[in-house]
PDB file of C-alpha atoms and ligand atoms in Angstrom:
ATOM      1  CA  MET Y   1     112.396 -62.855  67.200  1.00 60.00           C
ATOM      2  CA  CYS Y   2     109.081 -61.935  68.303  1.00 90.00           C
ATOM      3  CA  ARG Y   3     108.024 -61.860  71.902  1.00 95.00           C
ATOM      4  CA  HIS Y   4     104.529 -63.163  73.078  1.00 98.00           C
ATOM      5  CA  LEU Y   5     102.539 -63.910  76.145  1.00 98.00           C
ATOM      6  CA  ALA Y   6      99.206 -65.570  77.107  1.00 98.00           C
ATOM      7  CA  TYR Y   7      96.915 -65.703  80.176  1.00 98.00           C
ATOM      8  CA  LEU Y   8      94.288 -68.073  81.375  1.00 97.00           C
ATOM      9  CA  GLY Y   9      92.213 -67.790  84.543  1.00 94.00           C
ATOM     10  CA  PRO Y  10      89.685 -65.532  86.198  1.00 93.00           C
ATOM     11  CA  SER Y  11      88.899 -62.372  84.244  1.00 94.00           C
ATOM     12  CA  VAL Y  12      91.652 -59.744  84.454  1.00 95.00           C
ATOM     13  CA  SER Y  13      92.840 -56.718  82.329  1.00 96.00           C
ATOM     14  CA  PRO Y  14      95.534 -57.582  79.615  1.00 98.00           C
ATOM     15  CA  ALA Y  15      96.757 -53.995  80.155  1.00 97.00           C
ATOM     16  CA  GLU Y  16      99.163 -55.026  83.111  1.00 96.00           C
ATOM     17  CA  PRO Y  17     101.424 -57.451  81.244  1.00 97.00           C
ATOM     18  CA  VAL Y  18     100.898 -55.823  77.810  1.00 98.00           C
ATOM     19  CA  SER Y  19     101.601 -52.227  78.748  1.00 97.00           C
ATOM     20  CA  HIS Y  20     102.094 -51.489  82.550  1.00 96.00           C
ATOM     21  CA  ALA Y  21     104.477 -54.229  83.978  1.00 97.00           C
ATOM     22  CA  PRO Y  22     108.095 -53.115  84.377  1.00 96.00           C
ATOM     23  CA  HIS Y  23     109.146 -55.569  81.640  1.00 96.00           C
ATOM     24  CA  SER Y  24     105.835 -55.535  79.806  1.00 97.00           C
ATOM     25  CA  LEU Y  25     105.389 -56.793  76.287  1.00 97.00           C
ATOM     26  CA  THR Y  26     105.693 -53.221  75.098  1.00 97.00           C
ATOM     27  CA  VAL Y  27     109.189 -52.982  76.815  1.00 96.00           C
ATOM     28  CA  GLN Y  28     110.028 -56.354  75.409  1.00 96.00           C
ATOM     29  CA  SER Y  29     109.381 -54.893  71.926  1.00 96.00           C
ATOM     30  CA  TYR Y  30     112.187 -52.393  72.109  1.00 94.00           C
ATOM     31  CA  ALA Y  31     114.386 -53.803  74.865  1.00 92.00           C
ATOM     32  CA  PRO Y  32     114.121 -57.563  74.896  1.00 89.00           C
ATOM     33  CA  LYS Y  33     116.515 -59.312  77.206  1.00 88.00           C
ATOM     34  CA  ASP Y  34     116.670 -62.864  75.734  1.00 80.00           C
ATOM     35  CA  MET Y  35     116.430 -62.698  71.896  1.00 69.00           C
ATOM     36  CA  ARG Y  36     117.832 -65.911  70.384  1.00 72.00           C
ATOM     37  CA  GLY Y  37     118.432 -66.510  66.685  1.00 66.00           C
ATOM     38  CA  GLY Y  38     118.777 -62.957  65.503  1.00 67.00           C
ATOM     39  CA  GLY Y  39     116.802 -59.683  65.670  1.00 69.00           C
ATOM     40  CA  THR Y  40     117.194 -56.857  68.056  1.00 82.00           C
ATOM     41  CA  VAL Y  41     113.758 -55.116  68.316  1.00 91.00           C
ATOM     42  CA  ASN Y  42     110.187 -56.309  67.693  1.00 93.00           C
ATOM     43  CA  ALA Y  43     109.000 -53.381  65.646  1.00 95.00           C
ATOM     44  CA  ASP Y  44     107.104 -55.113  62.799  1.00 97.00           C
ATOM     45  CA  GLY Y  45     103.561 -54.921  64.347  1.00 98.00           C
ATOM     46  CA  PHE Y  46     101.740 -56.424  67.115  1.00 98.00           C
ATOM     47  CA  GLY Y  47      98.457 -57.904  68.061  1.00 98.00           C
ATOM     48  CA  VAL Y  48      96.333 -58.439  71.222  1.00 98.00           C
ATOM     49  CA  GLY Y  49      93.482 -60.859  71.209  1.00 98.00           C
ATOM     50  CA  TRP Y  50      91.022 -61.843  73.981  1.00 98.00           C
ATOM     51  CA  PHE Y  51      87.849 -63.843  74.543  1.00 97.00           C
ATOM     52  CA  ALA Y  52      85.222 -61.066  75.005  1.00 90.00           C
ATOM     53  CA  GLU Y  53      82.096 -61.199  77.022  1.00 88.00           C
ATOM     54  CA  ASP Y  54      80.086 -62.716  74.217  1.00 93.00           C
ATOM     55  CA  GLY Y  55      82.537 -65.694  74.327  1.00 93.00           C
ATOM     56  CA  TYR Y  56      84.259 -65.070  71.070  1.00 97.00           C
ATOM     57  CA  PRO Y  57      87.747 -63.643  70.302  1.00 98.00           C
ATOM     58  CA  THR Y  58      88.291 -60.056  69.656  1.00 97.00           C
ATOM     59  CA  ARG Y  59      91.619 -58.988  67.866  1.00 97.00           C
ATOM     60  CA  TYR Y  60      93.325 -55.671  67.589  1.00 98.00           C
ATOM     61  CA  ARG Y  61      96.422 -55.908  65.255  1.00 98.00           C
ATOM     62  CA  ARG Y  62      98.608 -53.189  63.685  1.00 98.00           C
ATOM     63  CA  SER Y  63     101.607 -53.239  61.386  1.00 98.00           C
ATOM     64  CA  GLY Y  64     103.573 -50.599  63.415  1.00 97.00           C
ATOM     65  CA  PRO Y  65     105.589 -50.847  66.494  1.00 98.00           C
ATOM     66  CA  ILE Y  66     103.449 -51.342  69.645  1.00 98.00           C
ATOM     67  CA  TRP Y  67     105.015 -48.338  71.376  1.00 97.00           C
ATOM     68  CA  THR Y  68     103.718 -45.930  68.709  1.00 97.00           C
ATOM     69  CA  ASP Y  69     100.129 -47.010  69.260  1.00 97.00           C
ATOM     70  CA  ALA Y  70      98.497 -44.255  71.256  1.00 95.00           C
ATOM     71  CA  ALA Y  71      95.062 -45.927  71.492  1.00 96.00           C
ATOM     72  CA  LEU Y  72      96.223 -49.358  72.877  1.00 97.00           C
ATOM     73  CA  ASP Y  73      96.493 -48.565  76.596  1.00 95.00           C
ATOM     74  CA  ARG Y  74      93.113 -46.941  76.822  1.00 96.00           C
ATOM     75  CA  LEU Y  75      91.572 -49.719  74.575  1.00 97.00           C
ATOM     76  CA  LEU Y  76      92.768 -52.461  76.866  1.00 97.00           C
ATOM     77  CA  GLN Y  77      92.113 -50.652  80.245  1.00 96.00           C
ATOM     78  CA  PRO Y  78      88.445 -51.639  80.534  1.00 96.00           C
ATOM     79  CA  VAL Y  79      88.887 -55.102  79.098  1.00 97.00           C
ATOM     80  CA  ARG Y  80      88.388 -58.032  81.284  1.00 96.00           C
ATOM     81  CA  ALA Y  81      89.060 -61.367  79.899  1.00 96.00           C
ATOM     82  CA  GLY Y  82      89.651 -64.922  81.217  1.00 95.00           C
ATOM     83  CA  ALA Y  83      91.819 -65.799  78.164  1.00 97.00           C
ATOM     84  CA  PHE Y  84      93.991 -63.580  76.165  1.00 98.00           C
ATOM     85  CA  LEU Y  85      97.201 -63.571  74.023  1.00 98.00           C
ATOM     86  CA  ALA Y  86      99.475 -60.762  72.871  1.00 98.00           C
ATOM     87  CA  ALA Y  87     102.506 -60.705  70.514  1.00 98.00           C
ATOM     88  CA  VAL Y  88     105.012 -58.175  69.165  1.00 98.00           C
ATOM     89  CA  ARG Y  89     106.698 -59.053  65.838  1.00 97.00           C
ATOM     90  CA  SER Y  90     110.091 -59.072  64.385  1.00 95.00           C
ATOM     91  CA  ALA Y  91     109.495 -60.179  60.763  1.00 96.00           C
ATOM     92  CA  THR Y  92     111.666 -62.996  59.505  1.00 95.00           C
ATOM     93  CA  VAL Y  93     113.697 -61.857  56.472  1.00 93.00           C
ATOM     94  CA  GLY Y  94     111.787 -62.232  53.384  1.00 93.00           C
ATOM     95  CA  MET Y  95     108.377 -62.204  55.027  1.00 96.00           C
ATOM     96  CA  PRO Y  96     106.018 -59.319  54.540  1.00 97.00           C
ATOM     97  CA  VAL Y  97     105.416 -56.592  57.094  1.00 97.00           C
ATOM     98  CA  SER Y  98     101.650 -56.217  57.392  1.00 98.00           C
ATOM     99  CA  GLU Y  99      98.812 -56.262  59.952  1.00 98.00           C
ATOM    100  CA  SER Y 100      97.610 -59.620  58.772  1.00 98.00           C
ATOM    101  CA  ALA Y 101     101.045 -61.206  59.367  1.00 98.00           C
ATOM    102  CA  CYS Y 102     100.814 -60.334  63.055  1.00 98.00           C
ATOM    103  CA  ALA Y 103      99.643 -62.785  65.754  1.00 98.00           C
ATOM    104  CA  PRO Y 104      97.201 -63.602  67.063  1.00 98.00           C
ATOM    105  CA  PHE Y 105      95.850 -65.722  64.345  1.00 98.00           C
ATOM    106  CA  ALA Y 106      92.311 -66.718  65.235  1.00 98.00           C
ATOM    107  CA  ASP Y 107      89.069 -68.518  64.619  1.00 97.00           C
ATOM    108  CA  ASP Y 108      85.928 -68.645  66.730  1.00 97.00           C
ATOM    109  CA  ASP Y 109      87.523 -70.899  69.318  1.00 98.00           C
ATOM    110  CA  TRP Y 110      91.231 -70.190  69.401  1.00 98.00           C
ATOM    111  CA  LEU Y 111      93.940 -67.635  69.401  1.00 98.00           C
ATOM    112  CA  PHE Y 112      97.380 -68.672  68.118  1.00 98.00           C
ATOM    113  CA  SER Y 113     100.916 -67.157  67.999  1.00 98.00           C
ATOM    114  CA  HIS Y 114     104.275 -68.449  66.719  1.00 98.00           C
ATOM    115  CA  ASN Y 115     107.637 -67.106  67.851  1.00 97.00           C
ATOM    116  CA  GLY Y 116     110.359 -68.388  65.694  1.00 96.00           C
ATOM    117  CA  VAL Y 117     110.991 -69.375  62.102  1.00 97.00           C
ATOM    118  CA  VAL Y 118     110.385 -72.473  59.936  1.00 98.00           C
ATOM    119  CA  LEU Y 119     113.642 -73.075  58.276  1.00 97.00           C
ATOM    120  CA  GLY Y 120     113.597 -73.637  54.499  1.00 97.00           C
ATOM    121  CA  TRP Y 121     110.105 -72.262  54.394  1.00 95.00           C
ATOM    122  CA  PRO Y 122     108.028 -72.842  52.187  1.00 95.00           C
ATOM    123  CA  GLU Y 123     109.595 -75.721  50.449  1.00 96.00           C
ATOM    124  CA  SER Y 124     110.501 -77.680  53.624  1.00 97.00           C
ATOM    125  CA  VAL Y 125     106.925 -77.822  54.801  1.00 96.00           C
ATOM    126  CA  ALA Y 126     104.975 -77.646  51.542  1.00 95.00           C
ATOM    127  CA  GLY Y 127     104.335 -81.395  51.810  1.00 95.00           C
ATOM    128  CA  LEU Y 128     102.778 -80.949  55.176  1.00 96.00           C
ATOM    129  CA  ALA Y 129     100.109 -78.453  53.640  1.00 94.00           C
ATOM    130  CA  ALA Y 130      98.839 -81.173  51.104  1.00 92.00           C
ATOM    131  CA  ASP Y 131      95.988 -82.004  53.483  1.00 86.00           C
ATOM    132  CA  VAL Y 132      94.937 -78.509  53.995  1.00 92.00           C
ATOM    133  CA  PRO Y 133      91.875 -77.570  51.897  1.00 92.00           C
ATOM    134  CA  VAL Y 134      92.936 -75.187  49.153  1.00 94.00           C
ATOM    135  CA  VAL Y 135      90.413 -72.551  50.241  1.00 94.00           C
ATOM    136  CA  ASP Y 136      92.141 -72.442  53.629  1.00 92.00           C
ATOM    137  CA  LEU Y 137      95.558 -71.953  51.884  1.00 94.00           C
ATOM    138  CA  LEU Y 138      94.029 -69.223  49.649  1.00 95.00           C
ATOM    139  CA  ARG Y 139      92.643 -67.665  52.816  1.00 94.00           C
ATOM    140  CA  LEU Y 140      95.948 -67.622  54.794  1.00 96.00           C
ATOM    141  CA  ASP Y 141      96.210 -64.380  56.748  1.00 96.00           C
ATOM    142  CA  ALA Y 142      99.550 -63.770  55.137  1.00 97.00           C
ATOM    143  CA  PRO Y 143     102.242 -65.625  53.190  1.00 96.00           C
ATOM    144  CA  THR Y 144     104.353 -66.450  56.192  1.00 98.00           C
ATOM    145  CA  ASP Y 145     105.449 -69.453  58.073  1.00 98.00           C
ATOM    146  CA  SER Y 146     103.429 -68.650  61.068  1.00 98.00           C
ATOM    147  CA  ALA Y 147     100.180 -68.380  59.148  1.00 98.00           C
ATOM    148  CA  LEU Y 148     100.860 -71.716  57.541  1.00 97.00           C
ATOM    149  CA  LEU Y 149     101.550 -73.240  61.006  1.00 98.00           C
ATOM    150  CA  TRP Y 150      98.114 -71.948  62.081  1.00 98.00           C
ATOM    151  CA  ALA Y 151      96.462 -73.450  59.015  1.00 97.00           C
ATOM    152  CA  LEU Y 152      97.950 -76.837  59.902  1.00 97.00           C
ATOM    153  CA  LEU Y 153      96.973 -76.629  63.593  1.00 98.00           C
ATOM    154  CA  ARG Y 154      93.467 -75.336  62.808  1.00 96.00           C
ATOM    155  CA  ARG Y 155      92.914 -78.354  60.504  1.00 95.00           C
ATOM    156  CA  ALA Y 156      93.864 -80.658  63.330  1.00 96.00           C
ATOM    157  CA  LEU Y 157      91.711 -78.935  65.833  1.00 97.00           C
ATOM    158  CA  ARG Y 158      88.716 -78.876  63.443  1.00 95.00           C
ATOM    159  CA  GLY Y 159      89.281 -82.583  62.948  1.00 94.00           C
ATOM    160  CA  GLY Y 160      88.570 -83.024  66.609  1.00 96.00           C
ATOM    161  CA  ALA Y 161      92.322 -83.415  67.847  1.00 97.00           C
ATOM    162  CA  ASP Y 162      92.925 -82.717  71.519  1.00 97.00           C
ATOM    163  CA  PRO Y 163      94.722 -79.357  71.556  1.00 98.00           C
ATOM    164  CA  VAL Y 164      97.763 -80.626  73.447  1.00 98.00           C
ATOM    165  CA  ALA Y 165      98.161 -83.479  71.178  1.00 98.00           C
ATOM    166  CA  ALA Y 166      97.614 -81.202  68.117  1.00 98.00           C
ATOM    167  CA  VAL Y 167     100.353 -78.660  69.218  1.00 98.00           C
ATOM    168  CA  THR Y 168     102.789 -81.344  70.220  1.00 98.00           C
ATOM    169  CA  GLY Y 169     102.263 -83.160  66.855  1.00 97.00           C
ATOM    170  CA  LEU Y 170     102.698 -80.073  64.942  1.00 98.00           C
ATOM    171  CA  VAL Y 171     106.048 -79.181  66.631  1.00 98.00           C
ATOM    172  CA  ARG Y 172     107.368 -82.700  66.123  1.00 98.00           C
ATOM    173  CA  THR Y 173     106.223 -82.876  62.516  1.00 97.00           C
ATOM    174  CA  VAL Y 174     107.540 -79.470  61.550  1.00 98.00           C
ATOM    175  CA  ALA Y 175     110.834 -80.026  63.394  1.00 98.00           C
ATOM    176  CA  ALA Y 176     111.267 -83.370  61.504  1.00 97.00           C
ATOM    177  CA  ALA Y 177     110.432 -81.641  58.131  1.00 98.00           C
ATOM    178  CA  ALA Y 178     112.548 -78.544  58.785  1.00 98.00           C
ATOM    179  CA  PRO Y 179     115.306 -79.351  61.298  1.00 98.00           C
ATOM    180  CA  GLY Y 180     116.637 -76.360  63.190  1.00 97.00           C
ATOM    181  CA  SER Y 181     113.294 -74.458  63.115  1.00 98.00           C
ATOM    182  CA  ARG Y 182     112.360 -72.406  66.203  1.00 97.00           C
ATOM    183  CA  LEU Y 183     108.816 -73.311  67.213  1.00 98.00           C
ATOM    184  CA  ASN Y 184     107.574 -71.561  70.291  1.00 98.00           C
ATOM    185  CA  LEU Y 185     103.816 -71.858  69.883  1.00 98.00           C
ATOM    186  CA  LEU Y 186     101.011 -70.385  71.913  1.00 98.00           C
ATOM    187  CA  LEU Y 187      97.486 -71.595  71.705  1.00 98.00           C
ATOM    188  CA  VAL Y 188      94.685 -70.256  73.875  1.00 98.00           C
ATOM    189  CA  GLY Y 189      91.051 -71.278  74.002  1.00 97.00           C
ATOM    190  CA  ARG Y 190      88.344 -70.573  76.558  1.00 95.00           C
ATOM    191  CA  THR Y 191      89.447 -73.263  79.011  1.00 94.00           C
ATOM    192  CA  VAL Y 192      92.969 -74.421  77.913  1.00 97.00           C
ATOM    193  CA  LEU Y 193      96.261 -72.822  77.088  1.00 98.00           C
ATOM    194  CA  VAL Y 194      99.183 -74.519  75.521  1.00 98.00           C
ATOM    195  CA  ALA Y 195     102.684 -73.017  75.115  1.00 98.00           C
ATOM    196  CA  THR Y 196     105.853 -74.681  73.881  1.00 98.00           C
ATOM    197  CA  ALA Y 197     109.552 -73.977  74.306  1.00 98.00           C
ATOM    198  CA  TRP Y 198     111.334 -75.016  71.164  1.00 98.00           C
ATOM    199  CA  SER Y 199     114.486 -72.973  70.665  1.00 94.00           C
ATOM    200  CA  HIS Y 200     113.224 -69.751  72.227  1.00 92.00           C
ATOM    201  CA  ALA Y 201     112.861 -68.366  75.725  1.00 95.00           C
ATOM    202  CA  LEU Y 202     109.603 -69.126  77.686  1.00 97.00           C
ATOM    203  CA  SER Y 203     108.617 -68.486  81.334  1.00 98.00           C
ATOM    204  CA  VAL Y 204     105.548 -69.248  83.366  1.00 98.00           C
ATOM    205  CA  ARG Y 205     104.092 -68.108  86.652  1.00 96.00           C
ATOM    206  CA  ARG Y 206     100.856 -67.855  88.566  1.00 94.00           C
ATOM    207  CA  HIS Y 207      99.148 -64.522  87.967  1.00 90.00           C
ATOM    208  CA  GLY Y 208      96.681 -64.139  90.762  1.00 89.00           C
ATOM    209  CA  ASP Y 209      94.495 -67.329  90.468  1.00 91.00           C
ATOM    210  CA  GLY Y 210      95.396 -67.622  86.823  1.00 95.00           C
ATOM    211  CA  VAL Y 211      98.491 -68.589  84.759  1.00 97.00           C
ATOM    212  CA  LEU Y 212     100.632 -66.285  82.620  1.00 98.00           C
ATOM    213  CA  VAL Y 213     103.193 -67.410  80.170  1.00 98.00           C
ATOM    214  CA  ALA Y 214     105.526 -65.078  78.488  1.00 98.00           C
ATOM    215  CA  SER Y 215     108.683 -65.101  76.310  1.00 97.00           C
ATOM    216  CA  GLU Y 216     110.422 -63.149  79.069  1.00 96.00           C
ATOM    217  CA  PRO Y 217     109.262 -62.464  82.726  1.00 96.00           C
ATOM    218  CA  CYS Y 218     107.147 -59.336  82.687  1.00 96.00           C
ATOM    219  CA  ASP Y 219     108.360 -58.196  86.167  1.00 94.00           C
ATOM    220  CA  ASP Y 220     110.567 -59.076  89.107  1.00 90.00           C
ATOM    221  CA  GLU Y 221     107.840 -60.814  91.028  1.00 89.00           C
ATOM    222  CA  PRO Y 222     108.829 -64.221  92.480  1.00 90.00           C
ATOM    223  CA  GLY Y 223     107.362 -67.389  90.954  1.00 94.00           C
ATOM    224  CA  TRP Y 224     108.547 -66.994  87.394  1.00 97.00           C
ATOM    225  CA  GLN Y 225     109.698 -70.490  86.226  1.00 97.00           C
ATOM    226  CA  PRO Y 226     111.839 -70.735  83.057  1.00 97.00           C
ATOM    227  CA  VAL Y 227     110.336 -73.589  80.734  1.00 98.00           C
ATOM    228  CA  ALA Y 228     113.075 -75.882  79.614  1.00 98.00           C
ATOM    229  CA  GLU Y 229     113.891 -76.499  76.025  1.00 97.00           C
ATOM    230  CA  GLY Y 230     111.563 -79.091  74.556  1.00 98.00           C
ATOM    231  CA  ASP Y 231     108.996 -78.750  77.215  1.00 98.00           C
ATOM    232  CA  LEU Y 232     105.368 -77.545  76.994  1.00 98.00           C
ATOM    233  CA  VAL Y 233     103.046 -75.706  79.474  1.00 98.00           C
ATOM    234  CA  VAL Y 234      99.411 -76.832  79.666  1.00 98.00           C
ATOM    235  CA  ALA Y 235      97.063 -74.714  81.754  1.00 98.00           C
ATOM    236  CA  ARG Y 236      93.480 -75.673  82.144  1.00 97.00           C
ATOM    237  CA  VAL Y 237      90.603 -73.992  83.851  1.00 91.00           C
ATOM    238  CA  SER Y 238      87.520 -75.591  85.396  1.00 79.00           C
ATOM    239  CA  GLU Y 239      84.396 -74.207  83.694  1.00 69.00           C
ATOM    240  CA  ASN Y 240      82.607 -73.738  87.063  1.00 71.00           C
ATOM    241  CA  SER Y 241      85.217 -72.117  89.285  1.00 69.00           C
ATOM    242  CA  ARG Y 242      87.692 -70.695  86.917  1.00 69.00           C
ATOM    243  CA  ALA Y 243      90.352 -72.288  89.108  1.00 84.00           C
ATOM    244  CA  THR Y 244      93.412 -72.632  86.893  1.00 94.00           C
ATOM    245  CA  THR Y 245      96.097 -75.253  87.134  1.00 93.00           C
ATOM    246  CA  TYR Y 246      99.130 -75.822  85.028  1.00 96.00           C
ATOM    247  CA  GLU Y 247     101.678 -78.654  84.320  1.00 97.00           C
ATOM    248  CA  ILE Y 248     104.843 -78.906  82.285  1.00 97.00           C
ATOM    249  CA  GLU Y 249     105.264 -81.857  80.008  1.00 96.00           C
ATOM    250  CA  SER Y 250     108.115 -82.824  77.680  1.00 97.00           C
ATOM    251  CA  MET Y 251     107.422 -82.876  73.862  1.00 96.00           C
ATOM    252  CA  VAL Y 252     110.649 -84.998  73.328  1.00 89.00           C
ATOM    253  CA  GLU Y 253     109.720 -88.674  72.756  1.00 78.00           C
TER     254      GLU Y 253
HETATM  255  N1  LIG T   1     108.590 -66.039  61.282  1.00 91.25           N
HETATM  256  C1  LIG T   1     107.515 -65.330  61.845  1.00 91.25           C
HETATM  257  C2  LIG T   1     107.189 -64.112  61.157  1.00 91.25           C
HETATM  258  O1  LIG T   1     107.896 -63.639  60.303  1.00 91.25           O
HETATM  259  C3  LIG T   1     107.753 -65.134  63.299  1.00 91.25           C
HETATM  260  C4  LIG T   1     108.908 -64.188  63.499  1.00 91.25           C
HETATM  261  C5  LIG T   1     109.501 -64.117  64.894  1.00 91.25           C
HETATM  262  O2  LIG T   1     109.251 -64.947  65.785  1.00 91.25           O
HETATM  263  N2  LIG T   1     110.377 -63.193  64.965  1.00 91.25           N
HETATM  264  O3  LIG T   1     106.109 -63.608  61.387  1.00 91.25           O
END
């Protein structure tokens, strides 16, 4: 069920965890080690997003398997970014396979990914969407649970919510409305990264002076720390030094 990763810290190339590492996201797309909740490969598209030198997110998404994209490696090679997110998708049954259904979802300030499923979608969570402006619903990237989660989160962020509180609130609210849902979320901005472990695998480790989170460890380097069920990783970067720290909190009340 989808694999994703994200990084926050001093500028580095996304090519290492996405393509070059022994258990890179590309390897995880066809040989994942820790799929939970069904699915065997993640072949229904992929996306990579990063904060470019002008300070805004750039996205590259495609609807085919990541291993078939001959351009990707060379495209990422010269990229240097202090914040990036990448995902490979295994579409939930009944949801469309299209470029626009692939993470990252984005606006000018955030990159977002969802690994999992909202059970009973869309009826189970339709009530939660009542406060989302109709134009935002009409402009959903795709008719999928993940795109709706992004619309709900974006509404909270635009309303001035703290990103950690917004992500935690979204997980709790959706889990209450649709019990049994799998809600591993990734949210990355210029100076903060939030990652949840809610019924899917997640690991974290320092990556140089930055912080890398991934559904599965990308290599055998020491330092990978599994994130326990119900926990959330918060990494923050200081604007001046790009020194990055992270902590793990519980989302369970
Ligand atoms: N339900 C989401 C989708 O279909 C995410 C799928 C997944 O995590 N496998 O896009």
